[in-house]
mmCIF file of C-alpha atoms in Angstrom:
data_model
loop_
_atom_site.group_PDB
_atom_site.id
_atom_site.type_symbol
_atom_site.label_atom_id
_atom_site.label_comp_id
_atom_site.label_asym_id
_atom_site.label_seq_id
_atom_site.Cartn_x
_atom_site.Cartn_y
_atom_site.Cartn_z
ATOM 1 C CA MET A 1 14.326 -40.456 -78.444
ATOM 2 C CA LYS A 2 17.872 -41.712 -77.898
ATOM 3 C CA THR A 3 18.650 -38.627 -75.803
ATOM 4 C CA LEU A 4 15.542 -39.185 -73.698
ATOM 5 C CA GLY A 5 16.542 -42.780 -73.181
ATOM 6 C CA LEU A 6 20.020 -41.735 -72.075
ATOM 7 C CA ILE A 7 18.653 -39.167 -69.641
ATOM 8 C CA PHE A 8 16.287 -41.792 -68.232
ATOM 9 C CA LEU A 9 19.158 -44.268 -67.833
ATOM 10 C CA LEU A 10 21.305 -41.656 -66.074
ATOM 11 C CA ALA A 11 18.446 -40.654 -63.787
ATOM 12 C CA ILE A 12 17.732 -44.181 -62.587
ATOM 13 C CA THR A 13 21.394 -45.095 -62.099
ATOM 14 C CA MET A 14 22.427 -41.825 -60.396
ATOM 15 C CA PRO A 15 21.487 -42.865 -56.821
ATOM 16 C CA TRP A 16 23.451 -46.104 -57.280
ATOM 17 C CA ALA A 17 26.470 -44.226 -58.587
ATOM 18 C CA TRP A 18 26.418 -41.753 -55.710
ATOM 19 C CA ALA A 19 25.895 -44.475 -53.168
ATOM 20 C CA GLU A 20 29.391 -45.754 -53.894
ATOM 21 C CA GLU A 21 31.568 -44.607 -51.020
ATOM 22 C CA ASP A 22 34.799 -43.792 -52.787
ATOM 23 C CA CYS A 23 34.104 -42.879 -56.343
ATOM 24 C CA PHE A 24 31.682 -41.195 -58.642
ATOM 25 C CA PHE A 25 30.206 -43.540 -61.321
ATOM 26 C CA CYS A 26 32.617 -46.348 -60.424
ATOM 27 C CA GLY A 27 29.658 -48.556 -59.569
ATOM 28 C CA ILE A 28 28.252 -48.244 -63.121
ATOM 29 C CA LEU A 29 31.390 -48.216 -65.181
ATOM 30 C CA ASN A 30 33.511 -50.425 -62.933
ATOM 31 C CA LEU A 31 36.304 -47.859 -62.923
ATOM 32 C CA PRO A 32 39.000 -47.568 -60.286
ATOM 33 C CA SER A 33 38.196 -44.866 -57.767
ATOM 34 C CA ARG A 34 41.256 -42.757 -58.628
ATOM 35 C CA ILE A 35 39.714 -41.774 -62.000
ATOM 36 C CA PHE A 36 36.656 -40.044 -60.560
ATOM 37 C CA PRO A 37 37.528 -39.579 -56.914
ATOM 38 C CA ARG A 38 34.464 -38.717 -54.899
ATOM 39 C CA PRO A 39 36.105 -37.430 -51.720
ATOM 40 C CA ALA A 40 36.668 -34.087 -53.433
ATOM 41 C CA VAL A 41 32.901 -33.524 -53.459
ATOM 42 C CA ARG A 42 32.590 -34.539 -49.813
ATOM 43 C CA ASP A 43 35.490 -32.308 -48.788
ATOM 44 C CA ILE A 44 33.753 -29.345 -50.365
ATOM 45 C CA GLN A 45 30.624 -30.216 -48.356
ATOM 46 C CA ARG A 46 32.711 -30.432 -45.168
ATOM 47 C CA VAL A 47 34.083 -26.959 -45.674
ATOM 48 C CA VAL A 48 30.825 -25.320 -46.677
ATOM 49 C CA GLU A 49 28.244 -27.012 -44.475
ATOM 50 C CA PRO A 50 28.180 -25.785 -40.860
ATOM 51 C CA LEU A 51 28.329 -28.491 -38.194
ATOM 52 C CA VAL A 52 25.347 -26.991 -36.386
ATOM 53 C CA ASP A 53 22.364 -24.951 -37.463
ATOM 54 C CA ILE A 54 22.542 -21.760 -35.407
ATOM 55 C CA GLN A 55 19.234 -19.944 -34.995
ATOM 56 C CA THR A 56 19.177 -16.190 -34.575
ATOM 57 C CA PRO A 57 16.056 -15.162 -32.644
ATOM 58 C CA PRO A 58 15.514 -11.437 -32.096
ATOM 59 C CA LEU A 59 16.776 -10.423 -28.639
ATOM 60 C CA ARG A 60 16.066 -7.209 -26.729
ATOM 61 C CA ARG A 61 18.983 -4.963 -25.842
ATOM 62 C CA ASN A 62 19.303 -2.307 -23.177
ATOM 63 C CA SER A 63 20.523 0.744 -25.073
ATOM 64 C CA ALA A 64 21.696 2.382 -21.831
ATOM 65 C CA ALA A 65 24.207 -0.398 -21.167
ATOM 66 C CA GLU A 66 27.934 -0.200 -21.671
ATOM 67 C CA TYR A 67 29.521 -2.992 -23.705
ATOM 68 C CA CYS A 68 32.867 -3.818 -25.321
ATOM 69 C CA ARG A 69 33.525 -4.412 -29.007
ATOM 70 C CA ARG A 70 36.488 -6.699 -29.617
ATOM 71 C CA ASP A 71 38.595 -8.015 -32.433
ATOM 72 C CA GLU A 72 37.403 -11.613 -32.862
ATOM 73 C CA ASP A 73 41.022 -12.819 -32.822
ATOM 74 C CA LEU A 74 41.207 -11.972 -29.110
ATOM 75 C CA VAL A 75 39.138 -15.048 -28.331
ATOM 76 C CA ASP A 76 40.996 -18.288 -27.565
ATOM 77 C CA THR A 77 38.693 -20.189 -25.169
ATOM 78 C CA VAL A 78 35.165 -21.629 -25.153
ATOM 79 C CA VAL A 79 33.634 -21.594 -21.650
ATOM 80 C CA PHE A 80 30.661 -23.820 -20.816
ATOM 81 C CA HIS A 81 27.889 -22.849 -18.385
ATOM 82 C CA HIS A 82 24.511 -24.123 -17.306
ATOM 83 C CA SER A 83 21.629 -21.646 -17.166
ATOM 84 C CA GLY A 84 20.454 -22.501 -13.650
ATOM 85 C CA GLY A 85 16.841 -22.596 -14.856
ATOM 86 C CA PRO A 86 14.629 -25.350 -16.256
ATOM 87 C CA SER A 87 15.575 -27.143 -19.500
ATOM 88 C CA THR A 88 12.405 -25.707 -21.039
ATOM 89 C CA GLN A 89 13.872 -22.185 -20.824
ATOM 90 C CA THR A 90 14.645 -20.471 -24.110
ATOM 91 C CA ILE A 91 17.340 -18.026 -25.104
ATOM 92 C CA THR A 92 14.656 -15.324 -25.049
ATOM 93 C CA THR A 93 13.753 -15.972 -21.402
ATOM 94 C CA ILE A 94 17.422 -15.961 -20.411
ATOM 95 C CA ASN A 95 17.833 -12.709 -22.318
ATOM 96 C CA ASP A 96 14.835 -11.273 -20.439
ATOM 97 C CA GLY A 97 16.592 -12.083 -17.165
ATOM 98 C CA HIS A 98 19.970 -10.674 -18.190
ATOM 99 C CA VAL A 99 18.599 -7.546 -19.830
ATOM 100 C CA ASN A 100 16.884 -6.731 -16.542
ATOM 101 C CA ARG A 101 19.958 -7.154 -14.397
ATOM 102 C CA GLU A 102 22.935 -5.062 -13.473
ATOM 103 C CA SER A 103 26.340 -5.488 -11.881
ATOM 104 C CA ASN A 104 27.780 -2.812 -9.591
ATOM 105 C CA GLY A 105 25.093 -0.398 -10.755
ATOM 106 C CA ARG A 106 25.808 -0.974 -14.453
ATOM 107 C CA PRO A 107 23.023 -2.513 -16.555
ATOM 108 C CA TRP A 108 23.662 -5.449 -18.864
ATOM 109 C CA LEU A 109 23.333 -5.043 -22.629
ATOM 110 C CA MET A 110 21.643 -8.385 -23.296
ATOM 111 C CA ILE A 111 22.184 -12.086 -22.645
ATOM 112 C CA GLY A 112 25.743 -12.567 -21.401
ATOM 113 C CA TYR A 113 26.403 -15.795 -23.358
ATOM 114 C CA HIS A 114 27.288 -15.983 -27.048
ATOM 115 C CA TYR A 115 25.516 -19.268 -27.751
ATOM 116 C CA ALA A 116 22.749 -21.246 -26.067
ATOM 117 C CA ILE A 117 22.093 -24.968 -26.455
ATOM 118 C CA ASN A 118 18.520 -26.042 -25.750
ATOM 119 C CA SER A 119 18.267 -29.710 -24.922
ATOM 120 C CA PRO A 120 16.178 -31.965 -22.677
ATOM 121 C CA TYR A 121 17.823 -33.631 -19.701
ATOM 122 C CA SER A 122 19.331 -37.055 -20.194
ATOM 123 C CA GLY A 123 16.512 -39.591 -20.244
ATOM 124 C CA SER A 124 13.898 -37.113 -21.480
ATOM 125 C CA ARG A 125 12.625 -36.627 -25.004
ATOM 126 C CA GLY A 126 12.911 -33.536 -27.168
ATOM 127 C CA SER A 127 15.013 -31.889 -29.789
ATOM 128 C CA THR A 128 18.282 -30.011 -29.438
ATOM 129 C CA THR A 129 18.800 -26.564 -30.923
ATOM 130 C CA VAL A 130 21.502 -23.888 -30.890
ATOM 131 C CA SER A 131 20.821 -20.163 -30.812
ATOM 132 C CA GLN A 132 23.063 -17.158 -31.174
ATOM 133 C CA GLY A 133 23.090 -14.898 -28.149
ATOM 134 C CA ARG A 134 25.504 -11.999 -27.826
ATOM 135 C CA PRO A 135 27.407 -11.362 -31.080
ATOM 136 C CA PHE A 136 30.892 -12.885 -31.117
ATOM 137 C CA ASN A 137 32.529 -9.487 -31.551
ATOM 138 C CA ILE A 138 31.013 -8.202 -28.289
ATOM 139 C CA SER A 139 32.710 -9.329 -25.078
ATOM 140 C CA GLY A 140 30.623 -11.693 -23.030
ATOM 141 C CA ALA A 141 29.165 -11.207 -19.561
ATOM 142 C CA HIS A 142 29.507 -14.728 -18.252
ATOM 143 C CA LEU A 143 32.612 -14.918 -16.046
ATOM 144 C CA GLY A 144 32.301 -11.802 -13.937
ATOM 145 C CA SER A 145 34.141 -8.507 -14.021
ATOM 146 C CA ASP A 146 36.605 -9.835 -11.415
ATOM 147 C CA SER A 147 37.673 -12.991 -13.279
ATOM 148 C CA TYR A 148 41.224 -12.852 -14.608
ATOM 149 C CA SER A 149 43.180 -15.757 -16.074
ATOM 150 C CA ASN A 150 46.605 -16.581 -17.439
ATOM 151 C CA LEU A 151 46.995 -15.744 -21.115
ATOM 152 C CA SER A 152 49.085 -17.248 -23.892
ATOM 153 C CA THR A 153 51.803 -14.991 -25.271
ATOM 154 C CA SER A 154 49.873 -14.375 -28.493
ATOM 155 C CA THR A 155 46.598 -13.554 -26.717
ATOM 156 C CA ARG A 156 48.427 -11.249 -24.326
ATOM 157 C CA ARG A 157 49.982 -9.420 -27.277
ATOM 158 C CA LEU A 158 46.588 -9.024 -28.953
ATOM 159 C CA LEU A 159 44.935 -7.801 -25.742
ATOM 160 C CA THR A 160 47.721 -5.266 -25.269
ATOM 161 C CA GLN A 161 46.913 -3.594 -28.601
ATOM 162 C CA ASP A 162 44.486 -0.755 -27.882
ATOM 163 C CA SER A 163 42.706 -1.070 -31.225
ATOM 164 C CA ASN A 164 41.519 -4.629 -30.439
ATOM 165 C CA LEU A 165 39.111 -3.666 -27.686
ATOM 166 C CA GLU A 166 36.938 -0.642 -27.050
ATOM 167 C CA CYS A 167 34.091 -0.104 -24.622
ATOM 168 C CA GLY A 168 31.280 2.408 -24.402
ATOM 169 C CA VAL A 169 27.568 3.071 -24.627
ATOM 170 C CA GLN A 170 25.762 3.009 -27.977
ATOM 171 C CA GLY A 171 25.806 6.445 -29.601
ATOM 172 C CA ARG A 172 28.680 7.738 -27.461
ATOM 173 C CA ARG A 173 32.451 7.613 -27.730
ATOM 174 C CA PHE A 174 34.111 4.202 -27.264
ATOM 175 C CA SER A 175 37.540 3.894 -25.658
ATOM 176 C CA THR A 176 40.034 1.217 -24.657
ATOM 177 C CA PRO A 177 39.225 -0.063 -21.148
ATOM 178 C CA ASP A 178 41.872 0.118 -18.422
ATOM 179 C CA ASP A 179 40.876 -3.170 -16.761
ATOM 180 C CA ARG A 180 42.389 -5.530 -19.338
ATOM 181 C CA PHE A 181 45.115 -6.817 -17.001
ATOM 182 C CA ARG A 182 45.416 -7.433 -13.289
ATOM 183 C CA ASN A 183 48.388 -9.051 -11.523
ATOM 184 C CA GLY A 184 49.746 -10.214 -14.848
ATOM 185 C CA LYS A 185 46.500 -11.933 -15.856
ATOM 186 C CA GLY A 186 43.949 -10.948 -18.504
ATOM 187 C CA LYS A 187 40.255 -10.238 -17.982
ATOM 188 C CA ALA A 188 38.508 -13.488 -18.869
ATOM 189 C CA ASN A 189 35.368 -12.018 -20.454
ATOM 190 C CA TYR A 190 37.486 -10.321 -23.133
ATOM 191 C CA THR A 191 39.209 -13.478 -24.390
ATOM 192 C CA THR A 192 36.483 -16.115 -24.083
ATOM 193 C CA VAL A 193 33.244 -17.113 -25.754
ATOM 194 C CA GLY A 194 30.389 -18.161 -23.447
ATOM 195 C CA VAL A 195 28.238 -21.191 -24.279
ATOM 196 C CA VAL A 196 25.290 -22.031 -22.040
ATOM 197 C CA VAL A 197 23.642 -25.428 -21.936
ATOM 198 C CA ILE A 198 20.125 -24.552 -20.862
ATOM 199 C CA GLY A 199 19.033 -26.399 -17.745
ATOM 200 C CA ASN A 200 19.870 -26.798 -14.095
ATOM 201 C CA TYR A 201 22.663 -29.318 -13.605
ATOM 202 C CA ALA A 202 23.505 -28.412 -9.996
ATOM 203 C CA GLN A 203 22.160 -29.857 -6.753
ATOM 204 C CA VAL A 204 19.204 -28.294 -4.961
ATOM 205 C CA ALA A 205 20.276 -25.630 -2.446
ATOM 206 C CA PRO A 206 18.675 -22.653 -0.697
ATOM 207 C CA ASP A 207 19.543 -20.498 -3.701
ATOM 208 C CA ASN A 208 18.765 -23.243 -6.219
ATOM 209 C CA PRO A 209 15.208 -24.572 -5.757
ATOM 210 C CA GLY A 210 15.193 -26.097 -9.257
ATOM 211 C CA GLY A 211 18.353 -28.172 -8.734
ATOM 212 C CA TYR A 212 18.418 -31.953 -8.730
ATOM 213 C CA ARG A 213 17.818 -33.888 -5.495
ATOM 214 C CA ARG A 214 20.718 -35.292 -3.536
ATOM 215 C CA GLY A 215 21.820 -38.625 -4.964
ATOM 216 C CA ARG A 216 19.818 -38.134 -8.167
ATOM 217 C CA PRO A 217 22.121 -36.095 -10.409
ATOM 218 C CA ARG A 218 20.935 -34.718 -13.716
ATOM 219 C CA TYR A 219 23.154 -34.967 -16.762
ATOM 220 C CA PRO A 220 23.054 -33.401 -20.190
ATOM 221 C CA SER A 221 21.674 -35.695 -22.894
ATOM 222 C CA SER A 222 23.975 -37.318 -25.451
ATOM 223 C CA SER A 223 22.335 -35.041 -28.016
ATOM 224 C CA ALA A 224 23.326 -31.976 -25.956
ATOM 225 C CA LEU A 225 26.934 -33.211 -25.736
ATOM 226 C CA GLU A 226 27.057 -33.999 -29.453
ATOM 227 C CA THR A 227 25.740 -30.508 -30.220
ATOM 228 C CA ALA A 228 28.149 -28.887 -27.750
ATOM 229 C CA GLY A 229 31.104 -30.649 -29.420
ATOM 230 C CA ARG A 230 29.915 -29.725 -32.891
ATOM 231 C CA LEU A 231 29.384 -26.125 -31.816
ATOM 232 C CA ALA A 232 32.855 -25.906 -30.257
ATOM 233 C CA CYS A 233 34.337 -27.269 -33.485
ATOM 234 C CA GLU A 234 32.260 -24.887 -35.606
ATOM 235 C CA ILE A 235 33.568 -22.006 -33.468
ATOM 236 C CA GLN A 236 37.144 -23.231 -34.018
ATOM 237 C CA ARG A 237 36.579 -23.526 -37.780
ATOM 238 C CA ARG A 238 35.415 -19.920 -37.891
ATOM 239 C CA HIS A 239 38.000 -18.692 -35.368
ATOM 240 C CA PRO A 240 41.116 -20.892 -35.517
ATOM 241 C CA ARG A 241 42.684 -19.195 -32.454
ATOM 242 C CA VAL A 242 39.988 -20.787 -30.263
ATOM 243 C CA THR A 243 41.850 -23.877 -29.018
ATOM 244 C CA ASN A 244 40.785 -24.198 -25.358
ATOM 245 C CA ILE A 245 37.637 -25.489 -23.713
ATOM 246 C CA SER A 246 36.890 -24.556 -20.123
ATOM 247 C CA TRP A 247 33.948 -24.190 -17.713
ATOM 248 C CA HIS A 248 32.611 -21.582 -15.307
ATOM 249 C CA ASN A 249 33.904 -22.984 -12.012
ATOM 250 C CA ALA A 250 37.411 -23.215 -13.416
ATOM 251 C CA TYR A 251 37.371 -19.414 -13.019
ATOM 252 C CA LYS A 252 35.507 -18.921 -9.741
ATOM 253 C CA SER A 253 33.804 -20.774 -6.946
ATOM 254 C CA THR A 254 30.288 -21.483 -8.209
ATOM 255 C CA ASP A 255 28.090 -24.534 -8.784
ATOM 256 C CA CYS A 256 27.914 -23.684 -12.521
ATOM 257 C CA PRO A 257 28.059 -25.728 -14.804
ATOM 258 C CA GLY A 258 27.101 -28.571 -12.438
ATOM 259 C CA THR A 259 27.427 -32.065 -13.899
ATOM 260 C CA ILE A 260 28.361 -30.674 -17.332
ATOM 261 C CA ARG A 261 31.859 -30.334 -15.876
ATOM 262 C CA GLN A 262 32.086 -34.143 -15.832
ATOM 263 C CA ARG A 263 31.235 -34.265 -19.549
ATOM 264 C CA ILE A 264 33.804 -31.802 -20.883
ATOM 265 C CA GLN A 265 36.055 -34.596 -22.175
ATOM 266 C CA GLN A 266 33.131 -36.045 -24.143
ATOM 267 C CA ILE A 267 32.520 -32.637 -25.696
ATOM 268 C CA LYS A 268 36.197 -32.483 -26.710
ATOM 269 C CA ASP A 269 35.974 -36.015 -28.140
ATOM 270 C CA VAL A 270 33.006 -35.040 -30.316
ATOM 271 C CA ALA A 271 34.905 -31.980 -31.568
ATOM 272 C CA ARG A 272 37.883 -34.205 -32.396
ATOM 273 C CA ARG A 273 35.662 -36.407 -34.583
ATOM 274 C CA PHE A 274 35.138 -33.380 -36.796
ATOM 275 C CA GLY A 275 38.838 -32.571 -36.948
ATOM 276 C CA CYS A 276 39.033 -30.029 -34.090
ATOM 277 C CA THR A 277 41.529 -30.258 -31.260
ATOM 278 C CA PHE A 278 41.062 -28.520 -27.911
ATOM 279 C CA ASN A 279 43.237 -28.246 -24.825
ATOM 280 C CA MET B 1 13.141 22.420 -7.386
ATOM 281 C CA TYR B 2 15.052 20.489 -4.716
ATOM 282 C CA ILE B 3 12.035 20.574 -2.415
ATOM 283 C CA GLN B 4 9.787 19.278 -5.210
ATOM 284 C CA LEU B 5 12.220 16.493 -6.018
ATOM 285 C CA SER B 6 12.534 15.572 -2.350
ATOM 286 C CA LEU B 7 8.742 15.456 -2.007
ATOM 287 C CA LEU B 8 8.478 13.288 -5.116
ATOM 288 C CA PHE B 9 11.100 10.949 -3.691
ATOM 289 C CA ILE B 10 9.364 10.724 -0.329
ATOM 290 C CA LEU B 11 5.943 10.195 -1.911
ATOM 291 C CA SER B 12 7.184 7.496 -4.256
ATOM 292 C CA MET B 13 9.153 5.752 -1.523
ATOM 293 C CA PRO B 14 6.314 3.718 -0.008
ATOM 294 C CA ALA B 15 5.653 1.968 -3.356
ATOM 295 C CA TRP B 16 9.069 0.359 -3.666
ATOM 296 C CA ALA B 17 9.431 0.020 0.080
ATOM 297 C CA ASN B 18 6.203 -2.009 0.079
ATOM 298 C CA ASP B 19 7.452 -4.124 -2.813
ATOM 299 C CA ASP B 20 10.662 -4.930 -0.982
ATOM 300 C CA LEU B 21 8.745 -5.738 2.186
ATOM 301 C CA GLU B 22 6.473 -8.086 0.302
ATOM 302 C CA ILE B 23 9.439 -9.768 -1.371
ATOM 303 C CA LYS B 24 10.974 -10.351 2.038
ATOM 304 C CA LYS B 25 7.710 -12.033 3.074
ATOM 305 C CA VAL B 26 7.859 -14.223 -0.032
ATOM 306 C CA PHE B 27 11.314 -15.403 0.996
ATOM 307 C CA SER B 28 10.187 -15.984 4.566
ATOM 308 C CA SER B 29 7.538 -18.353 3.160
ATOM 309 C CA TYR B 30 10.132 -19.826 0.790
ATOM 310 C CA GLU B 31 12.244 -20.716 3.799
ATOM 311 C CA LYS B 32 9.257 -22.405 5.464
ATOM 312 C CA ILE B 33 8.804 -24.568 2.356
ATOM 313 C CA TYR B 34 12.382 -25.786 2.325
ATOM 314 C CA THR B 35 12.544 -26.420 6.029
ATOM 315 C CA GLN B 36 9.318 -28.384 5.369
ATOM 316 C CA GLU B 37 7.561 -26.347 7.998
ATOM 317 C CA LYS B 38 4.778 -25.430 5.544
ATOM 318 C CA THR B 39 5.008 -26.895 2.032
ATOM 319 C CA SER B 40 1.435 -25.786 1.343
ATOM 320 C CA LEU B 41 2.852 -22.311 0.663
ATOM 321 C CA VAL B 42 4.272 -23.457 -2.681
ATOM 322 C CA SER B 43 1.572 -21.847 -4.807
ATOM 323 C CA GLU B 44 1.886 -18.564 -2.872
ATOM 324 C CA VAL B 45 5.653 -18.392 -3.356
ATOM 325 C CA PHE B 46 6.176 -19.730 -6.864
ATOM 326 C CA SER B 47 4.405 -18.521 -9.988
ATOM 327 C CA GLU B 48 2.328 -20.893 -12.114
ATOM 328 C CA LYS B 49 5.023 -20.712 -14.775
ATOM 329 C CA PHE B 50 7.744 -21.741 -12.340
ATOM 330 C CA LEU B 51 5.716 -24.719 -11.174
ATOM 331 C CA GLU B 52 4.875 -25.724 -14.758
ATOM 332 C CA ASP B 53 8.561 -25.505 -15.653
ATOM 333 C CA HIS B 54 9.341 -27.891 -12.809
ATOM 334 C CA GLY B 55 6.828 -30.612 -13.565
ATOM 335 C CA GLY B 56 3.714 -29.067 -11.997
ATOM 336 C CA GLU B 57 2.758 -28.227 -8.409
ATOM 337 C CA LYS B 58 2.191 -31.852 -7.315
ATOM 338 C CA GLU B 59 5.536 -33.124 -8.602
ATOM 339 C CA PHE B 60 7.336 -30.045 -7.326
ATOM 340 C CA LYS B 61 5.919 -30.538 -3.798
ATOM 341 C CA GLU B 62 6.869 -34.217 -3.837
ATOM 342 C CA ASN B 63 10.438 -33.317 -4.687
ATOM 343 C CA ILE B 64 10.931 -30.702 -1.993
ATOM 344 C CA GLU B 65 13.975 -31.678 -0.070
ATOM 345 C CA LYS B 66 14.456 -30.570 3.502
ATOM 346 C CA MET B 67 17.637 -28.578 3.854
ATOM 347 C CA PRO B 68 19.257 -26.342 6.411
ATOM 348 C CA PHE B 69 18.771 -22.655 5.752
ATOM 349 C CA PRO B 70 21.604 -20.287 6.588
ATOM 350 C CA SER B 71 20.753 -16.793 7.802
ATOM 351 C CA TYR B 72 20.867 -14.583 4.783
ATOM 352 C CA GLU B 73 20.295 -11.081 3.498
ATOM 353 C CA LEU B 74 18.354 -10.241 0.381
ATOM 354 C CA GLU B 75 19.712 -7.881 -2.248
ATOM 355 C CA ILE B 76 16.678 -6.719 -4.211
ATOM 356 C CA LYS B 77 17.265 -4.912 -7.497
ATOM 357 C CA PRO B 78 14.552 -3.497 -9.768
ATOM 358 C CA GLY B 79 14.374 -4.795 -13.339
ATOM 359 C CA GLN B 80 16.362 -2.556 -15.682
ATOM 360 C CA MET B 81 13.818 -2.729 -18.484
ATOM 361 C CA ASP B 82 10.661 -4.293 -17.021
ATOM 362 C CA LYS B 83 9.012 -2.689 -14.011
ATOM 363 C CA ASP B 84 7.186 -5.884 -13.017
ATOM 364 C CA ILE B 85 10.471 -7.758 -12.473
ATOM 365 C CA LYS B 86 12.885 -7.803 -9.520
ATOM 366 C CA ILE B 87 16.215 -9.570 -9.457
ATOM 367 C CA VAL B 88 16.965 -10.950 -6.012
ATOM 368 C CA LYS B 89 20.229 -12.255 -4.644
ATOM 369 C CA MET B 90 20.169 -14.372 -1.475
ATOM 370 C CA ILE B 91 23.454 -13.684 0.296
ATOM 371 C CA PRO B 92 24.311 -15.862 3.305
ATOM 372 C CA LYS B 93 25.389 -13.650 6.216
ATOM 373 C CA GLY B 94 29.133 -13.170 6.393
ATOM 374 C CA HIS B 95 29.508 -14.629 2.886
ATOM 375 C CA LYS B 96 32.138 -12.843 0.821
ATOM 376 C CA GLY B 97 32.303 -15.104 -2.205
ATOM 377 C CA HIS B 98 30.217 -15.715 -5.271
ATOM 378 C CA VAL B 99 26.479 -16.396 -5.047
ATOM 379 C CA ASN B 100 25.469 -19.281 -7.328
ATOM 380 C CA ASN B 101 22.036 -18.223 -8.519
ATOM 381 C CA LEU B 102 19.724 -15.242 -8.765
ATOM 382 C CA PHE B 103 15.968 -15.283 -8.322
ATOM 383 C CA ILE B 104 13.664 -13.595 -10.813
ATOM 384 C CA LEU B 105 10.496 -12.342 -9.155
ATOM 385 C CA LYS B 106 7.535 -11.149 -11.147
ATOM 386 C CA LYS B 107 4.550 -9.090 -10.084
ATOM 387 C CA ILE B 108 1.386 -10.990 -10.938
ATOM 388 C CA PRO B 109 -1.831 -9.142 -11.943
ATOM 389 C CA SER B 110 -3.162 -9.208 -8.365
ATOM 390 C CA GLY B 111 -0.151 -7.106 -7.394
ATOM 391 C CA ARG B 112 1.676 -9.827 -5.473
ATOM 392 C CA TRP B 113 5.260 -10.903 -6.135
ATOM 393 C CA LYS B 114 6.142 -14.510 -6.872
ATOM 394 C CA ILE B 115 9.286 -16.409 -7.814
ATOM 395 C CA GLU B 116 9.162 -16.782 -11.587
ATOM 396 C CA GLY B 117 12.535 -18.407 -12.118
ATOM 397 C CA THR B 118 16.192 -18.679 -11.242
ATOM 398 C CA MET B 119 19.313 -18.046 -13.264
ATOM 399 C CA SER B 120 22.960 -18.813 -12.810
ATOM 400 C CA ASN B 121 24.761 -15.778 -11.461
ATOM 401 C CA GLU B 122 27.322 -14.836 -14.116
ATOM 402 C CA ASP B 123 28.554 -11.765 -12.247
#
């Protein structure tokens, strides 16, 4: 009976004890927080719990396509894009577009981005989700085969090592590609991870009928920016060499990622809140 | 063998040649919409899905903005995995740089091609 009473007492006081910010059971026993420090429990949660829930929908692949497997340490930069379609698009519809396309006669394996953020436009209602696109250890197809950028000394060294990158078609022999460097720069798709914020954040134009009207710009929602920052930080936690954030038109002349470009600092600020620092 | 293959090629040619011709007509109507010469062509150019994705036909028509159209060429590529899809690039004449977006055209059950969507060109 006494034991039952004790269990009952513990059960009803537990929420109160845990509600204390700094210490476990301090609220009941009036103990100083250093005796039963609670932050240890929270720190464990910080390490274990991912900052974003990443969904993994099944995505079609074109088995005839060539692709490149890479050592994940090659990656040092997150690059943001917009999808150039409506915000109601899904990762599956983007994959359907990319799996049907080709560049210079060579078909694409699957969606070119590694992650996709689904979010309504600012001012609209709806939930925000993140989905996994191309696996991280497969080079992206999001900056173009002609995009080369300056590399840090460490990334250059890693890209120089033949064993860190090999390209080929499924079921055939893979080999190190000979297009890793050009004019002292490194091929951007090999050293970056592509994140697309689904939606059309560029102005209407002959080749962009779904763009926003002149003078009425569309922006990503605060939820999209929060998720983008969390995702960038989650990527850095998993891959500590990823310390840069960039955007598509930093590499080439394009209207992608539209107004998202103006929100990059906010994305970095969100990441900083979770302990991640980006250049 | 070579003769047979050549015959097969010649016989199959009209099918894709017709498709490309029809797609060029779609873009000719597309141009008329955006020069506001004939906005009533919206439902002939865009698929139901495209219009739904952009707030419905009425809202889409209301938001059509008149804009100058450069002369352009169309690069029409067949879908790599789906035969009822074409990926179209609108390249302004004399343009050497990057094209912002690609059009996805889909063949509807009646056999006509319509614009189903657009996607950022990540070439």
